[in-house]
mmCIF file of C-alpha atoms and ligand atoms in Angstrom:
data_model
loop_
_atom_site.group_PDB
_atom_site.id
_atom_site.type_symbol
_atom_site.label_atom_id
_atom_site.label_comp_id
_atom_site.label_asym_id
_atom_site.label_seq_id
_atom_site.Cartn_x
_atom_site.Cartn_y
_atom_site.Cartn_z
ATOM 1 C CA UNK K 79 6.705 25.547 -0.673
ATOM 2 C CA UNK K 80 8.192 22.096 -1.209
ATOM 3 C CA UNK K 81 8.100 20.774 -4.742
ATOM 4 C CA UNK K 82 6.679 17.284 -4.755
ATOM 5 C CA UNK K 83 5.479 14.426 -6.856
ATOM 6 C CA UNK K 84 1.759 15.170 -6.631
ATOM 7 C CA UNK K 85 -0.566 18.129 -6.287
ATOM 8 C CA UNK K 86 -1.252 17.197 -2.630
ATOM 9 C CA UNK K 87 2.327 17.565 -1.485
ATOM 10 C CA UNK K 88 2.233 21.298 -0.911
ATOM 11 C CA UNK K 89 -0.947 21.247 1.175
ATOM 12 C CA UNK K 90 0.190 18.395 3.394
ATOM 13 C CA UNK K 91 3.714 19.715 3.819
ATOM 14 C CA UNK K 92 2.520 23.225 4.649
ATOM 15 C CA UNK K 93 0.377 21.885 7.485
ATOM 16 C CA UNK K 94 3.256 19.720 8.655
ATOM 17 C CA UNK K 95 5.761 22.582 8.566
ATOM 18 C CA UNK K 96 3.405 25.001 10.288
ATOM 19 C CA UNK K 97 2.895 22.585 13.173
ATOM 20 C CA UNK K 98 6.608 21.737 13.289
ATOM 21 C CA UNK K 99 7.670 25.376 13.466
ATOM 22 C CA UNK K 100 5.215 26.124 16.281
ATOM 23 C CA UNK K 101 6.282 22.992 18.148
ATOM 24 C CA UNK K 102 9.950 23.908 17.891
ATOM 25 C CA UNK K 103 9.270 27.481 18.939
ATOM 26 C CA UNK K 104 7.595 26.269 22.116
ATOM 27 C CA UNK K 105 10.106 23.501 22.747
ATOM 28 C CA UNK K 106 12.964 25.966 22.681
ATOM 29 C CA UNK K 107 11.037 28.817 24.331
ATOM 30 C CA UNK K 108 9.788 26.719 27.249
ATOM 31 C CA UNK K 109 13.169 25.081 27.792
ATOM 32 C CA UNK K 110 14.907 28.470 27.870
ATOM 33 C CA UNK K 111 12.281 29.883 30.255
ATOM 34 C CA UNK K 112 12.807 26.948 32.612
ATOM 35 C CA UNK K 113 16.558 27.517 32.562
ATOM 36 C CA UNK K 114 16.236 31.275 33.182
ATOM 37 C CA UNK K 115 13.809 30.708 36.050
ATOM 38 C CA UNK K 116 16.083 28.065 37.529
ATOM 39 C CA UNK K 117 18.895 30.562 37.755
ATOM 40 C CA UNK K 118 17.009 33.695 38.589
ATOM 41 C CA UNK K 119 14.589 32.314 41.146
ATOM 42 C CA UNK K 120 16.600 29.599 42.831
ATOM 43 C CA UNK K 121 16.560 29.204 46.583
ATOM 44 C CA UNK K 122 19.765 31.146 47.204
ATOM 45 C CA UNK K 123 18.919 34.184 45.125
ATOM 46 C CA UNK K 124 15.250 34.231 45.970
ATOM 47 C CA UNK K 125 14.770 32.673 49.425
ATOM 48 C CA UNK K 126 11.174 33.915 49.773
ATOM 49 C CA UNK K 127 8.779 32.733 47.066
ATOM 50 C CA UNK K 128 6.580 35.446 45.608
ATOM 51 C CA UNK K 129 2.877 34.748 45.444
ATOM 52 C CA UNK K 130 1.437 35.677 42.045
ATOM 53 C CA UNK K 131 -2.235 36.555 42.205
ATOM 54 C CA UNK K 132 -4.412 35.772 39.236
ATOM 55 C CA UNK K 133 -3.912 38.152 36.358
ATOM 56 C CA UNK K 134 -6.729 38.657 33.888
ATOM 57 C CA UNK K 135 -4.370 39.979 31.209
ATOM 58 C CA UNK K 136 -2.179 36.883 31.495
ATOM 59 C CA UNK K 137 -5.177 34.519 31.430
ATOM 60 C CA UNK K 138 -6.505 36.130 28.283
ATOM 61 C CA UNK K 139 -3.102 36.105 26.604
ATOM 62 C CA UNK K 140 -2.507 32.401 27.138
ATOM 63 C CA UNK K 141 -5.993 31.541 25.998
ATOM 64 C CA UNK K 142 -6.149 33.703 22.893
ATOM 65 C CA UNK K 143 -2.663 32.992 21.511
ATOM 66 C CA UNK K 144 -3.000 29.170 21.621
ATOM 67 C CA UNK K 145 -6.498 29.513 20.163
ATOM 68 C CA UNK K 146 -5.069 31.408 17.194
ATOM 69 C CA UNK K 147 -2.300 28.855 16.831
ATOM 70 C CA UNK K 148 -4.577 25.805 16.854
ATOM 71 C CA UNK K 149 -7.014 27.509 14.502
ATOM 72 C CA UNK K 150 -4.028 28.100 12.192
ATOM 73 C CA UNK K 151 -3.159 24.402 12.413
ATOM 74 C CA UNK K 152 -6.763 23.540 11.654
ATOM 75 C CA UNK K 153 -6.784 25.891 8.691
ATOM 76 C CA UNK K 154 -3.639 24.450 7.092
ATOM 77 C CA UNK K 155 -4.788 20.896 7.800
ATOM 78 C CA UNK K 156 -8.220 21.551 6.357
ATOM 79 C CA UNK K 157 -7.146 23.251 3.137
ATOM 80 C CA UNK K 158 -4.577 20.518 2.550
ATOM 81 C CA UNK K 159 -7.061 17.734 3.184
ATOM 82 C CA UNK K 160 -10.210 18.910 1.413
ATOM 83 C CA UNK K 161 -8.960 18.436 -2.181
ATOM 84 C CA UNK K 162 -8.123 14.820 -1.345
ATOM 85 C CA UNK K 163 -11.751 14.215 -0.488
ATOM 86 C CA UNK K 164 -13.026 15.720 -3.733
ATOM 87 C CA UNK K 165 -11.998 13.539 -6.644
ATOM 88 C CA UNK K 166 -12.693 15.152 -10.027
ATOM 89 C CA UNK K 167 -15.275 13.624 -12.358
ATOM 90 C CA UNK K 168 -12.820 13.079 -15.171
ATOM 91 C CA UNK K 169 -9.685 11.033 -15.010
ATOM 92 C CA UNK K 170 -8.061 7.667 -15.383
ATOM 93 C CA UNK K 171 -10.016 5.211 -13.259
ATOM 94 C CA UNK K 172 -8.174 2.281 -11.746
ATOM 95 C CA UNK K 173 -9.440 -0.357 -9.356
ATOM 96 C CA UNK K 174 -6.850 -1.313 -6.787
ATOM 97 C CA UNK K 175 -7.354 -4.793 -5.388
ATOM 98 C CA UNK K 176 -5.593 -5.614 -2.164
ATOM 99 C CA UNK K 177 -5.215 -9.110 -0.841
ATOM 100 C CA UNK K 178 -2.900 -10.819 1.571
ATOM 101 C CA UNK K 179 -0.221 -9.819 0.500
ATOM 102 C CA UNK K 180 -0.128 -8.017 -2.780
ATOM 103 C CA UNK K 181 -1.723 -5.233 -4.774
ATOM 104 C CA UNK K 182 -3.077 -5.512 -8.282
ATOM 105 C CA UNK K 183 -4.467 -2.772 -10.479
ATOM 106 C CA UNK K 184 -7.244 -3.166 -13.007
ATOM 107 C CA UNK K 185 -7.865 -0.508 -15.643
ATOM 108 C CA UNK K 186 -11.184 0.227 -17.321
ATOM 109 C CA UNK K 187 -10.155 -1.546 -20.518
ATOM 110 C CA UNK K 188 -9.486 -4.732 -18.555
ATOM 111 C CA UNK K 189 -5.743 -4.354 -18.348
ATOM 112 C CA UNK K 190 -4.336 -5.752 -15.132
ATOM 113 C CA UNK K 191 -0.974 -4.868 -13.699
ATOM 114 C CA UNK K 192 0.913 -5.497 -10.492
ATOM 115 C CA UNK K 193 2.385 -2.003 -10.717
ATOM 116 C CA UNK K 194 0.337 1.157 -10.958
ATOM 117 C CA UNK K 195 1.127 2.909 -14.238
ATOM 118 C CA UNK K 196 -0.253 6.445 -14.466
ATOM 119 C CA UNK K 197 0.066 9.460 -16.725
ATOM 120 C CA UNK K 198 1.631 12.678 -15.475
ATOM 121 C CA UNK K 199 -0.554 15.786 -14.905
ATOM 122 C CA UNK K 200 -3.746 13.750 -15.115
ATOM 123 C CA UNK K 201 -6.199 12.952 -12.366
ATOM 124 C CA UNK K 202 -6.066 9.272 -11.398
ATOM 125 C CA UNK K 203 -9.065 8.012 -9.464
ATOM 126 C CA UNK K 204 -8.487 4.815 -7.539
ATOM 127 C CA UNK K 205 -11.326 2.573 -6.401
ATOM 128 C CA UNK K 206 -10.040 0.887 -3.292
ATOM 129 C CA UNK K 207 -11.059 -2.707 -2.927
ATOM 130 C CA UNK K 208 -9.920 -5.082 -0.216
ATOM 131 C CA UNK K 209 -10.536 -8.725 -1.043
ATOM 132 C CA UNK K 210 -9.870 -10.218 2.354
ATOM 133 C CA UNK K 211 -8.873 -8.090 5.342
ATOM 134 C CA UNK K 212 -8.121 -4.438 6.096
ATOM 135 C CA UNK K 213 -5.272 -2.988 4.076
ATOM 136 C CA UNK K 214 -4.209 0.588 3.517
ATOM 137 C CA UNK K 215 -3.144 2.210 0.273
ATOM 138 C CA UNK K 216 -0.207 4.470 0.920
ATOM 139 C CA UNK K 217 1.954 6.447 -1.516
ATOM 140 C CA UNK K 218 4.242 8.579 0.659
ATOM 141 C CA UNK K 219 5.633 10.615 -2.258
ATOM 142 C CA UNK K 220 2.092 11.685 -3.197
ATOM 143 C CA UNK K 221 0.997 12.197 0.433
ATOM 144 C CA UNK K 222 -2.001 9.909 0.100
ATOM 145 C CA UNK K 223 -3.049 7.160 2.444
ATOM 146 C CA UNK K 224 -6.469 5.583 2.579
ATOM 147 C CA UNK K 225 -7.739 2.458 4.297
ATOM 148 C CA UNK K 226 -8.980 -0.376 2.125
ATOM 149 C CA UNK K 227 -11.918 -1.957 3.887
ATOM 150 C CA UNK K 228 -13.464 -5.267 2.785
ATOM 151 C CA UNK K 229 -17.064 -4.732 1.699
ATOM 152 C CA UNK K 230 -16.895 -0.944 1.773
ATOM 153 C CA UNK K 231 -18.311 0.324 -1.510
ATOM 154 C CA UNK K 232 -17.400 3.593 -3.170
ATOM 155 C CA UNK K 233 -14.170 3.835 -1.239
ATOM 156 C CA UNK K 234 -11.972 6.020 -3.388
ATOM 157 C CA UNK K 235 -8.864 8.076 -3.378
ATOM 158 C CA UNK K 236 -7.257 10.119 -6.100
ATOM 159 C CA UNK K 237 -4.111 11.993 -7.018
ATOM 160 C CA UNK K 238 -2.483 13.920 -9.792
ATOM 161 C CA UNK K 239 1.180 13.143 -10.261
ATOM 162 C CA UNK K 240 3.347 16.079 -11.288
ATOM 163 C CA UNK K 241 6.706 14.373 -11.891
ATOM 164 C CA UNK K 242 7.625 11.324 -13.884
ATOM 165 C CA UNK K 243 9.367 8.588 -11.986
ATOM 166 C CA UNK K 244 8.815 5.527 -9.854
ATOM 167 C CA UNK K 245 7.527 5.803 -6.306
ATOM 168 C CA UNK K 246 6.765 3.297 -3.567
ATOM 169 C CA UNK K 247 3.334 2.007 -2.701
ATOM 170 C CA UNK K 248 3.038 0.486 0.751
ATOM 171 C CA UNK K 249 0.317 -1.292 2.623
ATOM 172 C CA UNK K 250 0.032 0.812 5.760
ATOM 173 C CA UNK K 251 -2.264 -1.395 7.805
ATOM 174 C CA UNK K 252 -0.962 -4.475 9.558
ATOM 175 C CA UNK K 253 -2.679 -7.239 7.626
ATOM 176 C CA UNK K 254 -0.944 -10.392 8.757
ATOM 177 C CA UNK K 255 2.299 -12.275 8.626
ATOM 178 C CA UNK K 256 3.739 -10.905 5.381
ATOM 179 C CA UNK K 257 2.355 -7.368 5.706
ATOM 180 C CA UNK K 258 5.827 -5.873 5.290
ATOM 181 C CA UNK K 259 6.164 -7.566 1.903
ATOM 182 C CA UNK K 260 2.965 -5.982 0.631
ATOM 183 C CA UNK K 261 4.607 -3.360 -1.517
ATOM 184 C CA UNK K 262 4.332 -2.165 -5.082
ATOM 185 C CA UNK K 263 5.292 0.787 -7.209
ATOM 186 C CA UNK K 264 3.573 3.602 -9.001
ATOM 187 C CA UNK K 265 5.182 4.505 -12.310
ATOM 188 C CA UNK K 266 4.420 8.017 -13.552
ATOM 189 C CA UNK K 267 4.823 8.333 -17.317
ATOM 190 C CA UNK K 268 4.411 11.075 -19.868
ATOM 191 C CA UNK K 269 0.759 10.948 -21.021
ATOM 192 C CA UNK K 270 1.589 9.788 -24.591
ATOM 193 C CA UNK K 271 3.740 7.027 -23.220
ATOM 194 C CA UNK K 272 1.035 5.991 -20.797
ATOM 195 C CA UNK K 273 -1.716 5.801 -23.415
ATOM 196 C CA UNK K 274 0.548 3.766 -25.623
ATOM 197 C CA UNK K 275 1.041 1.351 -22.752
ATOM 198 C CA UNK K 276 -2.682 1.412 -21.981
ATOM 199 C CA UNK K 277 -3.762 0.523 -25.496
ATOM 200 C CA UNK K 278 -0.944 -1.907 -26.193
ATOM 201 C CA UNK K 279 -2.787 -4.939 -27.615
ATOM 202 C CA UNK K 280 0.073 -7.261 -26.786
ATOM 203 C CA UNK K 281 0.119 -6.143 -23.212
ATOM 204 C CA UNK K 282 -2.355 -8.769 -22.068
ATOM 205 C CA UNK K 283 -0.250 -11.566 -23.471
ATOM 206 C CA UNK K 284 3.145 -12.091 -22.001
ATOM 207 C CA UNK K 285 5.881 -11.553 -24.480
ATOM 208 C CA UNK K 286 8.058 -14.613 -24.484
ATOM 209 C CA UNK K 287 11.324 -14.484 -26.378
ATOM 210 C CA UNK K 288 12.338 -17.752 -28.037
ATOM 211 C CA UNK K 289 15.333 -18.228 -25.825
ATOM 212 C CA UNK K 290 13.468 -17.385 -22.621
ATOM 213 C CA UNK K 291 13.896 -19.758 -19.727
ATOM 214 C CA UNK K 292 10.399 -20.972 -18.717
ATOM 215 C CA UNK K 293 11.637 -21.819 -15.230
ATOM 216 C CA UNK K 294 12.872 -18.288 -14.708
ATOM 217 C CA UNK K 295 9.648 -16.846 -16.101
ATOM 218 C CA UNK K 296 7.674 -19.033 -13.704
ATOM 219 C CA UNK K 297 9.760 -17.854 -10.787
ATOM 220 C CA UNK K 298 9.185 -14.228 -11.769
ATOM 221 C CA UNK K 299 5.417 -14.716 -11.894
ATOM 222 C CA UNK K 300 5.384 -16.469 -8.522
ATOM 223 C CA UNK K 301 7.431 -13.678 -6.974
ATOM 224 C CA UNK K 302 5.524 -10.881 -8.640
ATOM 225 C CA UNK K 303 2.164 -12.231 -7.548
ATOM 226 C CA UNK K 304 3.382 -12.552 -3.987
ATOM 227 C CA UNK K 305 2.771 -16.342 -3.875
ATOM 228 C CA UNK K 306 5.964 -16.853 -1.903
ATOM 229 C CA UNK K 307 4.528 -14.838 0.951
ATOM 230 C CA UNK K 308 2.506 -17.953 1.829
ATOM 231 C CA UNK K 309 4.174 -20.802 -0.067
ATOM 232 C CA UNK K 310 7.814 -21.341 0.750
ATOM 233 C CA UNK K 311 10.399 -22.517 -1.745
ATOM 234 C CA UNK K 312 12.537 -24.329 0.811
ATOM 235 C CA UNK K 313 10.145 -26.921 2.233
ATOM 236 C CA UNK K 314 9.112 -24.932 5.292
ATOM 237 C CA UNK K 315 5.474 -24.220 6.077
ATOM 238 C CA UNK K 316 4.418 -20.582 6.116
ATOM 239 C CA UNK K 317 0.680 -20.131 5.565
ATOM 240 C CA UNK K 318 0.081 -22.631 2.779
ATOM 241 C CA UNK K 319 1.931 -25.751 1.712
ATOM 242 C CA UNK K 320 5.451 -25.368 0.375
ATOM 243 C CA UNK K 321 6.158 -25.417 -3.361
ATOM 244 C CA UNK K 322 9.305 -27.461 -2.959
ATOM 245 C CA UNK K 323 9.358 -31.098 -3.974
ATOM 246 C CA UNK K 324 5.606 -31.369 -4.468
ATOM 247 C CA UNK K 325 5.106 -31.509 -8.198
ATOM 248 C CA UNK K 326 4.284 -35.014 -9.455
ATOM 249 C CA UNK K 327 3.714 -36.356 -5.936
ATOM 250 C CA UNK K 328 0.517 -38.006 -4.813
ATOM 251 C CA UNK K 329 -1.002 -35.860 -2.126
ATOM 252 C CA UNK K 330 -3.921 -36.161 0.262
ATOM 253 C CA UNK K 331 -6.502 -33.421 -0.004
ATOM 254 C CA UNK K 332 -9.971 -32.654 1.296
ATOM 255 C CA UNK K 333 -12.370 -32.107 -1.580
ATOM 256 C CA UNK K 334 -15.870 -30.963 -0.634
ATOM 257 C CA UNK K 335 -15.403 -32.571 2.749
ATOM 258 C CA UNK K 336 -14.180 -35.888 1.306
ATOM 259 C CA UNK K 337 -10.638 -37.025 1.757
ATOM 260 C CA UNK K 338 -8.992 -38.192 -1.461
ATOM 261 C CA UNK K 339 -5.636 -38.787 -3.017
ATOM 262 C CA UNK K 340 -4.683 -36.884 -6.144
ATOM 263 C CA UNK K 341 -1.642 -36.243 -8.216
ATOM 264 C CA UNK K 342 -0.039 -32.811 -7.895
ATOM 265 C CA UNK K 343 -0.060 -32.116 -11.636
ATOM 266 C CA UNK K 344 -0.690 -29.204 -13.949
ATOM 267 C CA UNK K 345 -4.446 -29.634 -13.645
ATOM 268 C CA UNK K 346 -4.191 -29.494 -9.864
ATOM 269 C CA UNK K 347 -1.979 -26.398 -9.961
ATOM 270 C CA UNK K 348 -4.435 -24.601 -12.229
ATOM 271 C CA UNK K 349 -7.424 -25.538 -10.093
ATOM 272 C CA UNK K 350 -5.609 -24.439 -6.951
ATOM 273 C CA UNK K 351 -4.896 -21.037 -8.474
ATOM 274 C CA UNK K 352 -8.393 -20.462 -9.815
ATOM 275 C CA UNK K 353 -10.371 -22.294 -7.118
ATOM 276 C CA UNK K 354 -8.120 -22.352 -4.083
ATOM 277 C CA UNK K 355 -10.735 -23.849 -1.783
ATOM 278 C CA UNK K 356 -11.617 -26.781 -4.059
ATOM 279 C CA UNK K 357 -8.878 -29.110 -2.824
ATOM 280 C CA UNK K 358 -7.425 -28.412 0.582
ATOM 281 C CA UNK K 359 -4.101 -30.045 1.306
ATOM 282 C CA UNK K 360 -4.091 -32.198 4.412
ATOM 283 C CA UNK K 361 -3.113 -30.149 7.431
ATOM 284 C CA UNK K 362 -4.274 -26.798 6.024
ATOM 285 C CA UNK K 363 -7.425 -24.750 6.258
ATOM 286 C CA UNK K 364 -9.804 -23.478 3.599
ATOM 287 C CA UNK K 365 -10.467 -19.768 3.158
ATOM 288 C CA UNK K 366 -6.836 -18.696 3.305
ATOM 289 C CA UNK K 367 -6.447 -17.829 -0.361
ATOM 290 C CA UNK K 368 -8.574 -16.057 -2.938
ATOM 291 C CA UNK K 369 -8.884 -16.984 -6.591
ATOM 292 C CA UNK K 370 -6.346 -15.532 -8.990
ATOM 293 C CA UNK K 371 -8.685 -15.916 -11.941
ATOM 294 C CA UNK K 372 -8.188 -12.902 -14.200
ATOM 295 C CA UNK K 373 -4.862 -12.157 -12.565
ATOM 296 C CA UNK K 374 -2.782 -15.168 -13.522
ATOM 297 C CA UNK K 375 -3.376 -16.375 -17.080
ATOM 298 C CA UNK K 376 -3.326 -20.006 -18.224
ATOM 299 C CA UNK K 377 -0.174 -19.197 -20.161
ATOM 300 C CA UNK K 378 1.440 -17.981 -16.971
ATOM 301 C CA UNK K 379 0.357 -21.138 -15.156
ATOM 302 C CA UNK K 380 2.366 -23.175 -17.678
ATOM 303 C CA UNK K 381 5.480 -21.263 -16.638
ATOM 304 C CA UNK K 382 4.611 -21.637 -12.976
ATOM 305 C CA UNK K 383 4.398 -25.404 -13.525
ATOM 306 C CA UNK K 384 7.853 -25.409 -15.094
ATOM 307 C CA UNK K 385 9.148 -23.515 -12.092
ATOM 308 C CA UNK K 386 7.493 -25.936 -9.660
ATOM 309 C CA UNK K 387 9.047 -28.877 -11.510
ATOM 310 C CA UNK K 388 12.454 -27.240 -11.177
ATOM 311 C CA UNK K 389 12.057 -27.195 -7.400
ATOM 312 C CA UNK K 390 12.161 -31.004 -7.347
ATOM 313 C CA UNK K 391 15.749 -31.047 -8.479
HETATM 314 CU CU1 LIG Y 562 -1.935 -5.337 3.470
HETATM 315 CU CU2 LIG Y 562 -0.599 -4.724 5.320
#
């Protein structure tokens, strides 16, 4: 009925339209009936109220008709929903990792991306994995939404995109302070284009042009990974310590329960990204951040360091 971006669109929209049409029919019908009765049976025109005795025909009518209507709603809802619950055996398998407050996608060949790249007209099976708290994986254009529950194994969803383009991915479960920033995109490509991207050997290494600005690259990584959701760039405290004016300073941290002073240097930055709970900055709590090992490369950390240095100026 409505052409959409995935094979689920028709089923979901049919159920939605069916319910909408019935709702509007009754909204208008009941409102009109009230108005007609107001005029026809008001006190002046009809001073003596008529007693209506129970009518079997009427009782049956208003039981059977709504029953048919709700069974119709159930039917459209059910046929639209059941294919979502039956992922095919074959397809592109992607693991979606959700954390406060970003998504990342890992493909079977080890490729990791912050956007979900998928081929058109191919089943894409998504393993939903929440690393910390409840999140929800929501692609409105595809009509899919599935909770991501920490510790829940075999939690999957799937879709088959039918149109190339870029569509929003939202987290649809309130998961803390920066929940509204937990967004990403799904990019639907022609299959050849996708497989080229998938097998691109250079894809794992960041391409750095000679004239690239390392500070800018660092900023892009920090923004893309969602670091700024917790670490401010202006000196204010959000969830973790700010990034501003820290690099090169001597800071007080708790390391394995011991207080010590260390220099905020490249080594410290790397350890904090890979083992966030190793050194806890004074005034903050452990357990707020998960390791980014496998998601932020050592090469990328070098750019992040350049960006952090630039914040001292
Ligand atoms: Cu994750 Cu809201």
